[in-house]
Short mmCIF file of C-alpha atoms and ligand atoms in Angstrom, two decimals:
data_model
loop_
_atom_site.label_atom_id
_atom_site.label_comp_id
_atom_site.label_asym_id
_atom_site.label_seq_id
_atom_site.Cartn_x
_atom_site.Cartn_y
_atom_site.Cartn_z
CA MET A 41 4.31 -9.37 7.69
CA THR A 42 4.75 -8.94 3.98
CA ALA A 43 8.22 -9.09 2.53
CA ARG A 44 7.52 -6.19 0.21
CA ASP A 45 9.16 -2.82 0.94
CA PRO A 46 6.16 -0.74 1.97
CA ALA A 47 7.90 2.59 1.30
CA THR A 48 7.56 4.46 -2.04
CA ALA A 49 10.77 4.67 -3.94
CA LYS A 50 10.02 8.39 -4.48
CA LEU A 51 11.00 9.06 -0.78
CA ALA A 52 13.83 6.51 -0.58
CA ALA A 53 16.46 9.25 -0.63
CA PHE A 54 14.96 11.16 2.27
CA GLY A 55 15.00 8.99 5.33
CA THR A 56 14.07 10.48 8.71
CA THR A 57 14.44 14.22 9.07
CA ILE A 58 17.46 15.39 10.86
CA PHE A 59 15.21 17.26 13.33
CA ALA A 60 13.95 14.03 14.67
CA GLU A 61 17.50 12.61 15.09
CA MET A 62 18.80 15.75 16.73
CA THR A 63 15.77 16.31 18.95
CA ALA A 64 16.03 12.66 20.12
CA LEU A 65 19.69 13.36 20.91
CA ALA A 66 18.76 16.45 22.94
CA VAL A 67 16.19 14.52 24.97
CA GLU A 68 18.53 11.63 25.54
CA THR A 69 21.45 13.74 26.67
CA GLY A 70 19.63 16.57 28.36
CA ALA A 71 21.30 18.99 26.07
CA ILE A 72 19.91 22.50 25.21
CA ASN A 73 18.11 22.08 21.87
CA LEU A 74 19.05 24.94 19.61
CA GLY A 75 18.37 22.54 16.63
CA GLN A 76 14.66 22.74 15.92
CA GLY A 77 13.18 26.16 15.43
CA PHE A 78 10.36 26.57 17.87
CA PRO A 79 9.87 29.21 20.59
CA ASP A 80 9.90 28.28 24.27
CA THR A 81 7.43 30.99 25.33
CA ASP A 82 3.79 31.58 24.45
CA GLY A 83 2.58 34.33 21.99
CA PRO A 84 -0.04 37.05 22.71
CA GLN A 85 -2.59 36.20 25.33
CA VAL A 86 -5.50 37.57 23.28
CA VAL A 87 -4.71 35.02 20.53
CA LEU A 88 -4.56 32.13 23.05
CA ASP A 89 -7.79 33.34 24.67
CA ALA A 90 -9.51 33.57 21.31
CA ALA A 91 -8.79 29.84 20.65
CA VAL A 92 -10.06 28.93 24.08
CA GLU A 93 -13.15 30.92 23.52
CA ALA A 94 -13.69 29.29 20.02
CA ILE A 95 -13.48 25.88 21.62
CA ARG A 96 -15.93 26.80 24.48
CA SER A 97 -18.37 28.35 22.05
CA GLY A 98 -18.60 25.14 20.03
CA ARG A 99 -16.56 25.85 16.93
CA ASN A 100 -15.19 22.39 16.91
CA GLN A 101 -16.48 20.80 13.64
CA TYR A 102 -15.12 20.94 10.08
CA PRO A 103 -14.55 24.56 9.06
CA PRO A 104 -15.18 25.47 5.36
CA GLY A 105 -12.61 23.89 3.03
CA HIS A 106 -11.04 27.19 2.13
CA GLY A 107 -11.01 28.50 5.77
CA VAL A 108 -13.36 30.38 8.06
CA PRO A 109 -14.59 33.75 6.62
CA GLU A 110 -13.02 35.94 9.40
CA LEU A 111 -9.54 34.39 8.87
CA ARG A 112 -9.78 34.66 5.00
CA GLU A 113 -10.80 38.35 5.59
CA ALA A 114 -7.98 38.89 8.14
CA ILE A 115 -5.41 37.41 5.76
CA ALA A 116 -6.54 39.65 2.90
CA ALA A 117 -6.57 42.78 5.22
CA HIS A 118 -3.02 41.81 6.44
CA GLN A 119 -1.70 41.61 2.85
CA LYS A 120 -3.26 45.02 2.10
CA ARG A 121 -2.12 46.75 5.35
CA PHE A 122 1.56 45.53 5.20
CA TYR A 123 2.17 45.26 1.37
CA GLY A 124 -0.69 47.08 -0.47
CA ILE A 125 -1.75 43.74 -2.05
CA ASP A 126 -5.42 43.55 -3.01
CA LEU A 127 -7.02 40.10 -2.58
CA ASP A 128 -10.60 38.76 -2.68
CA PRO A 129 -11.00 36.75 0.48
CA ASP A 130 -13.39 34.33 -1.32
CA THR A 131 -11.23 33.39 -4.36
CA ASP A 132 -7.64 34.52 -3.66
CA VAL A 133 -7.12 33.16 -0.19
CA LEU A 134 -6.93 29.53 1.01
CA VAL A 135 -6.31 28.48 4.65
CA THR A 136 -4.02 25.43 4.94
CA THR A 137 -2.65 23.08 7.59
CA GLY A 138 0.45 25.21 8.23
CA ALA A 139 2.69 26.58 5.48
CA THR A 140 3.80 22.99 5.08
CA GLU A 141 0.50 21.96 3.60
CA GLY A 142 0.38 25.11 1.53
CA LEU A 143 3.72 24.12 0.00
CA ALA A 144 2.73 20.51 -0.46
CA GLY A 145 -0.60 21.54 -2.00
CA ALA A 146 1.05 23.97 -4.35
CA LEU A 147 3.72 21.52 -5.59
CA LEU A 148 1.31 18.52 -5.83
CA GLY A 149 -1.41 20.69 -7.32
CA MET A 150 0.82 22.30 -9.99
CA LEU A 151 3.43 19.79 -11.05
CA ASP A 152 3.35 16.90 -13.52
CA PRO A 153 5.95 14.14 -13.79
CA GLY A 154 8.88 15.56 -15.68
CA ASP A 155 8.26 19.19 -14.71
CA GLU A 156 11.10 21.00 -13.09
CA VAL A 157 11.31 23.30 -10.05
CA VAL A 158 14.12 25.80 -9.56
CA THR A 159 14.91 26.80 -5.92
CA PHE A 160 17.84 27.91 -3.82
CA GLU A 161 19.74 25.62 -1.61
CA PRO A 162 20.09 25.18 1.35
CA MET A 163 16.29 24.79 1.55
CA PHE A 164 13.53 23.95 4.02
CA ASP A 165 13.49 20.15 4.15
CA SER A 166 9.93 19.60 2.80
CA TYR A 167 10.69 21.24 -0.59
CA ALA A 168 12.68 18.42 -2.14
CA ALA A 169 10.41 15.72 -0.69
CA CYS A 170 7.24 17.26 -2.10
CA VAL A 171 8.82 17.87 -5.52
CA ALA A 172 9.80 14.18 -5.47
CA LEU A 173 6.27 13.04 -4.47
CA ALA A 174 4.94 15.08 -7.43
CA GLY A 175 7.33 13.08 -9.65
CA ALA A 176 8.97 16.39 -10.68
CA HIS A 177 12.66 17.35 -10.81
CA LEU A 178 14.36 19.86 -8.46
CA ALA A 179 17.16 22.03 -9.79
CA PRO A 180 18.74 23.82 -6.78
CA VAL A 181 20.88 27.00 -7.11
CA ALA A 182 23.44 27.47 -4.28
CA LEU A 183 23.37 30.26 -1.74
CA ARG A 184 27.02 30.73 -0.67
CA PRO A 185 28.25 32.63 2.50
CA GLY A 186 30.40 35.63 1.71
CA PRO A 187 31.43 38.88 3.42
CA ASP A 188 27.94 40.31 2.89
CA GLY A 189 26.00 37.21 3.89
CA TYR A 190 24.64 34.50 1.63
CA ALA A 191 24.35 35.27 -2.10
CA TYR A 192 23.68 33.39 -5.33
CA ASP A 193 25.32 33.62 -8.72
CA PRO A 194 22.80 35.13 -11.19
CA ALA A 195 24.36 33.13 -14.06
CA GLU A 196 23.81 29.88 -12.05
CA LEU A 197 20.14 30.84 -11.60
CA ARG A 198 19.71 31.33 -15.36
CA GLY A 199 21.67 28.19 -16.11
CA ALA A 200 19.12 26.15 -13.93
CA ILE A 201 16.15 27.12 -16.06
CA THR A 202 15.13 24.63 -18.81
CA PRO A 203 12.09 24.47 -21.12
CA ARG A 204 10.53 22.03 -18.49
CA THR A 205 10.96 24.58 -15.61
CA LYS A 206 7.42 25.43 -14.39
CA VAL A 207 7.84 26.62 -10.82
CA LEU A 208 10.39 28.83 -9.11
CA LEU A 209 10.21 28.21 -5.40
CA LEU A 210 11.61 31.04 -3.25
CA ASN A 211 11.89 31.32 0.54
CA THR A 212 12.54 34.80 1.94
CA PRO A 213 13.29 35.58 4.86
CA HIS A 214 15.25 32.36 4.38
CA ASN A 215 15.62 29.24 6.56
CA PRO A 216 18.35 28.08 7.38
CA THR A 217 20.55 30.98 6.35
CA GLY A 218 18.76 33.95 7.93
CA LYS A 219 19.04 35.69 4.58
CA VAL A 220 16.51 38.33 3.57
CA PHE A 221 16.63 38.69 -0.32
CA SER A 222 17.45 42.31 -1.14
CA THR A 223 15.25 44.44 -3.45
CA ALA A 224 17.86 43.99 -6.23
CA GLU A 225 17.93 40.26 -5.86
CA MET A 226 14.10 40.02 -5.78
CA ALA A 227 14.04 42.13 -9.06
CA ASP A 228 16.58 39.75 -10.56
CA VAL A 229 14.64 36.68 -9.66
CA ALA A 230 11.35 38.28 -10.88
CA ALA A 231 12.98 39.08 -14.30
CA VAL A 232 13.97 35.47 -14.69
CA ALA A 233 10.41 34.36 -13.81
CA ARG A 234 8.82 36.83 -16.34
CA GLU A 235 11.32 35.97 -19.05
CA HIS A 236 10.53 32.24 -18.82
CA ASP A 237 6.86 32.48 -17.88
CA LEU A 238 7.41 30.73 -14.56
CA ILE A 239 5.01 30.42 -11.61
CA VAL A 240 6.69 31.70 -8.47
CA VAL A 241 5.79 30.04 -5.14
CA THR A 242 7.08 32.11 -2.25
CA ASP A 243 7.46 30.90 1.34
CA GLU A 244 7.29 33.96 3.60
CA VAL A 245 6.67 32.39 7.03
CA TYR A 246 9.33 34.69 8.53
CA GLU A 247 7.79 37.87 6.97
CA HIS A 248 7.61 39.64 10.41
CA LEU A 249 11.04 38.48 11.71
CA VAL A 250 13.20 40.87 9.70
CA PHE A 251 15.95 42.76 11.42
CA ALA A 252 16.96 46.45 11.17
CA GLY A 253 18.63 47.29 7.91
CA ALA A 254 16.78 44.62 5.96
CA THR A 255 13.39 44.87 4.25
CA HIS A 256 11.05 42.03 3.31
CA VAL A 257 9.92 42.55 -0.28
CA PRO A 258 6.98 40.22 -1.14
CA MET A 259 7.52 38.86 -4.73
CA ALA A 260 3.87 39.55 -5.47
CA THR A 261 4.48 43.40 -5.15
CA LEU A 262 6.93 43.46 -8.02
CA PRO A 263 5.96 44.64 -11.46
CA GLY A 264 4.33 41.87 -13.49
CA MET A 265 4.53 39.40 -10.60
CA ALA A 266 1.19 39.47 -8.85
CA GLU A 267 -0.44 37.41 -11.66
CA ARG A 268 2.19 34.66 -11.43
CA THR A 269 2.96 34.48 -7.70
CA LEU A 270 1.51 32.24 -5.02
CA THR A 271 2.47 33.51 -1.59
CA ILE A 272 2.56 31.13 1.36
CA SER A 273 2.69 32.10 5.04
CA SER A 274 1.67 30.88 8.40
CA GLY A 275 0.71 31.98 11.88
CA GLY A 276 3.16 29.69 13.59
CA LYS A 277 6.30 31.77 13.51
CA THR A 278 4.50 35.07 14.01
CA PHE A 279 2.31 34.22 16.98
CA ASN A 280 4.56 31.54 18.62
CA THR A 281 1.89 28.95 17.76
CA THR A 282 3.96 26.48 15.68
CA GLY A 283 1.84 23.61 17.07
CA TRP A 284 -1.40 25.03 15.71
CA LYS A 285 -0.51 24.56 12.05
CA VAL A 286 -2.63 27.41 10.59
CA GLY A 287 -1.16 28.66 7.37
CA TRP A 288 -2.40 30.17 4.06
CA ALA A 289 -1.78 30.58 0.39
CA THR A 290 -2.77 33.77 -1.45
CA GLY A 291 -2.65 34.99 -4.97
CA PRO A 292 -4.58 34.98 -8.27
CA ALA A 293 -7.64 32.72 -8.21
CA PRO A 294 -6.23 30.13 -10.67
CA LEU A 295 -3.06 29.53 -8.63
CA VAL A 296 -5.09 29.31 -5.35
CA ALA A 297 -7.51 26.93 -6.99
CA ALA A 298 -4.63 24.71 -8.10
CA VAL A 299 -3.47 24.43 -4.42
CA ARG A 300 -6.99 23.75 -3.30
CA GLY A 301 -7.36 20.93 -5.84
CA ALA A 302 -4.70 19.03 -3.95
CA LYS A 303 -5.40 20.38 -0.49
CA GLN A 304 -8.98 19.04 -0.57
CA PHE A 305 -7.67 15.47 -0.68
CA LEU A 306 -4.79 15.95 1.73
CA THR A 307 -6.56 17.37 4.83
CA TYR A 308 -9.71 18.96 3.30
CA THR A 309 -9.72 21.35 6.29
CA SER A 310 -8.15 21.73 9.76
CA GLY A 311 -7.61 23.87 12.78
CA GLY A 312 -11.27 24.77 13.42
CA PRO A 313 -10.95 26.72 16.63
CA PHE A 314 -7.45 27.98 15.85
CA GLN A 315 -8.49 29.69 12.69
CA PRO A 316 -10.57 32.58 14.36
CA ALA A 317 -7.75 32.97 16.87
CA ILE A 318 -5.14 33.58 14.14
CA ALA A 319 -7.57 36.06 12.67
CA VAL A 320 -7.37 37.96 15.93
CA GLY A 321 -3.51 37.82 15.81
CA LEU A 322 -3.33 39.20 12.21
CA GLY A 323 -5.41 42.17 13.38
CA LEU A 324 -2.98 43.17 16.25
CA ASP A 325 -1.52 46.60 16.12
CA ASP A 326 1.71 47.63 14.39
CA ALA A 327 3.54 47.74 17.81
CA PHE A 328 3.11 44.01 18.21
CA PHE A 329 4.61 43.21 14.86
CA ALA A 330 7.49 45.65 15.26
CA GLY A 331 8.15 44.42 18.76
CA LEU A 332 8.41 40.81 17.53
CA ALA A 333 11.16 41.58 15.16
CA ALA A 334 13.06 43.65 17.68
CA VAL A 335 12.92 40.92 20.35
CA MET A 336 14.09 38.23 17.87
CA GLU A 337 16.87 40.49 16.58
CA ALA A 338 18.16 41.01 20.16
CA LYS A 339 18.18 37.24 20.64
CA ALA A 340 19.99 36.64 17.39
CA ARG A 341 22.66 39.19 18.34
CA ARG A 342 23.00 37.57 21.84
CA LEU A 343 23.47 34.14 20.33
CA GLY A 344 25.66 35.41 17.45
CA ALA A 345 28.01 37.14 19.90
CA GLY A 346 28.31 33.99 21.92
CA LEU A 347 28.99 31.85 18.83
CA ALA A 348 31.71 34.24 17.73
CA ALA A 349 33.24 34.21 21.24
CA ALA A 350 33.21 30.45 21.10
CA GLY A 351 35.40 30.63 18.01
CA PHE A 352 32.94 30.01 15.18
CA ASP A 353 32.81 32.10 11.97
CA VAL A 354 29.35 33.62 12.28
CA VAL A 355 27.24 34.63 9.23
CA ALA A 356 25.08 37.36 10.65
CA PRO A 357 21.36 36.76 9.97
CA GLU A 358 19.10 39.51 8.62
CA GLY A 359 15.90 37.84 9.89
CA THR A 360 14.30 34.50 10.98
CA TYR A 361 15.02 32.29 13.93
CA PHE A 362 18.34 31.09 12.72
CA THR A 363 22.16 31.84 12.80
CA THR A 364 24.57 29.79 10.70
CA VAL A 365 28.25 29.36 11.39
CA ASP A 366 31.27 28.03 9.56
CA VAL A 367 32.78 25.46 11.95
CA ARG A 368 36.26 25.44 10.35
CA PRO A 369 38.06 27.97 12.61
CA LEU A 370 37.30 25.59 15.53
CA PHE A 371 37.10 22.25 13.69
CA PRO A 372 39.40 22.40 10.65
CA ASP A 373 38.10 19.14 9.16
CA GLY A 374 34.89 21.09 8.56
CA ASP A 375 32.59 18.13 9.17
CA GLY A 376 29.50 19.90 10.45
CA ALA A 377 27.34 16.75 10.69
CA ALA A 378 30.02 14.92 12.84
CA LEU A 379 30.28 17.99 15.06
CA CYS A 380 26.43 18.17 15.58
CA ARG A 381 26.46 14.45 16.60
CA ALA A 382 29.32 15.15 19.08
CA LEU A 383 28.14 18.51 20.35
CA PRO A 384 25.78 17.24 23.09
CA ALA A 385 28.63 15.13 24.59
CA LEU A 386 31.20 17.86 24.01
CA CYS A 387 29.27 20.66 25.66
CA GLY A 388 25.57 19.89 26.09
CA VAL A 389 24.08 21.78 23.13
CA VAL A 390 22.22 20.51 20.05
CA ALA A 391 22.43 22.21 16.61
CA VAL A 392 21.61 21.11 13.04
CA PRO A 393 24.12 20.45 10.35
CA ASN A 394 23.24 22.57 7.22
CA GLU A 395 24.17 19.73 4.85
CA ALA A 396 20.68 18.37 5.70
CA PHE A 397 19.23 21.26 3.77
CA TYR A 398 21.07 20.57 0.53
CA VAL A 399 20.53 18.42 -2.52
CA HIS A 400 24.30 18.72 -2.88
CA PRO A 401 25.43 18.26 0.78
CA ALA A 402 29.15 19.02 0.08
CA GLU A 403 28.01 22.71 -0.43
CA GLY A 404 26.97 22.97 3.22
CA ARG A 405 29.30 20.44 4.87
CA HIS A 406 31.11 23.09 6.96
CA LEU A 407 28.03 25.00 8.10
CA VAL A 408 25.90 24.47 11.16
CA ARG A 409 22.59 26.10 12.13
CA PHE A 410 21.59 27.40 15.67
CA ALA A 411 18.13 28.62 16.60
CA CYS A 412 17.84 31.77 18.78
CA CYS A 413 14.05 31.73 19.41
CA LYS A 414 14.61 30.80 23.13
CA ARG A 415 14.40 32.56 26.48
CA ASP A 416 17.43 34.78 27.07
CA GLU A 417 18.61 32.61 29.98
CA VAL A 418 18.56 29.53 27.78
CA ILE A 419 20.59 31.29 25.12
CA ASP A 420 23.07 32.48 27.79
CA GLU A 421 23.45 28.95 29.23
CA ALA A 422 23.95 27.51 25.73
CA VAL A 423 26.62 30.25 24.99
CA GLU A 424 28.43 29.51 28.19
CA ARG A 425 28.53 25.76 27.36
CA LEU A 426 29.66 26.48 23.83
CA GLY A 427 32.50 28.59 25.27
CA ARG A 428 34.01 25.41 26.63
CA LEU A 429 34.60 24.16 22.99
CA ALA A 430 37.73 26.18 22.31
CA GLY A 431 39.30 24.87 25.53
CA ALA A 432 38.30 21.31 24.72
CA ARG A 433 40.01 21.50 21.28
CA ARG A 434 43.23 23.13 22.52
C1 PLP B 604 8.62 26.63 9.87
C2 PLP B 604 8.71 26.63 8.37
C3 PLP B 604 7.64 26.24 7.53
C4 PLP B 604 6.47 25.46 8.07
O1 PLP B 604 5.46 26.26 8.57
P1 PLP B 604 4.22 25.54 9.28
O2 PLP B 604 3.24 26.65 9.33
O3 PLP B 604 4.67 25.09 10.65
O4 PLP B 604 3.85 24.39 8.50
C5 PLP B 604 7.76 26.42 6.21
N1 PLP B 604 8.81 27.02 5.64
C6 PLP B 604 9.83 27.38 6.39
C7 PLP B 604 10.99 28.10 5.70
C8 PLP B 604 9.79 27.22 7.72
O5 PLP B 604 10.84 27.64 8.45
#
């Protein structure tokens, strides 16, 4: 065994993801895992059947590098149907190995060493790692919880832009906060991007998990933004197929080509039989998509009420799988990471400390994330267990 450190220094700061640690803890202790965001029920039967049919009918070899035609057409039709966005399925759509590869491909395909990326923190954990792999610099702007949910300071956003800023990376609906950026916030972010000639990469994997009262406004629909926006999404969160890893990037041909330039050397292609199945899903009727949001909203409310009853300060989500809480009413030292490590022993539940989603962990030290994308009886059992916390502390 060589004495050299085999790991790249670029990833030295990242270690093992918190999800691996917390999921291992859940398995070890038999606790209910509300840490990682994956559903515990299957999605639409027609989508599952289409994948089985594709495998049986021999669609098991490399699909085309940019994706099978019926999926690229279904993605373009979906963007037109829901948002009025016009795309050419041949040049403006790229199928990727989940949104994760779309993001990696975009960042590796667009960034040079020294370039800067502005994003909001907390953030999905792959963002910082991919920016680091590209040799670029990440400048995060804080989203802070307030009476109306999470918000950013517009002056802080402007202060984060430098002459080296090339990409503004935006996730809405947002993981881990459950925030859906408002029309006014989207217009503000768009104005900054236009003013500084930035490319905007948007992660919209929760586009169909938006609750009553909030509206998902795709960046590409705002004035002057279609030509500078790469939109990334995925079938995983919409069709309860997170293990299939079928995602996509859409936008103007030069932006899509930049992603493809990197993607061709990452996976080249993937998900052969799953691609036509996701195409079937994207064509489901409006009732399916509306029902999805309504079911998730009911779960979020069910979990949120239980978290509040347990004594946490709950930040009500506007969408996604996630609800975040301020732990300080129950645990005044405000150490969310220590609480998450202790939680399985305290009450048999696993959650994720928000500090794992920050470049500046102190910003999120007192916040913890719970996932609601579980069967109602699982949520109810978790809530009952969490209810023991107040008693345990008194
Ligand atoms: C789940 C998730 C992803 C990853 O999507 P995949 O299609 O599973 O790769 C990307 N971004 C956010 C914000 C997510 O929550």
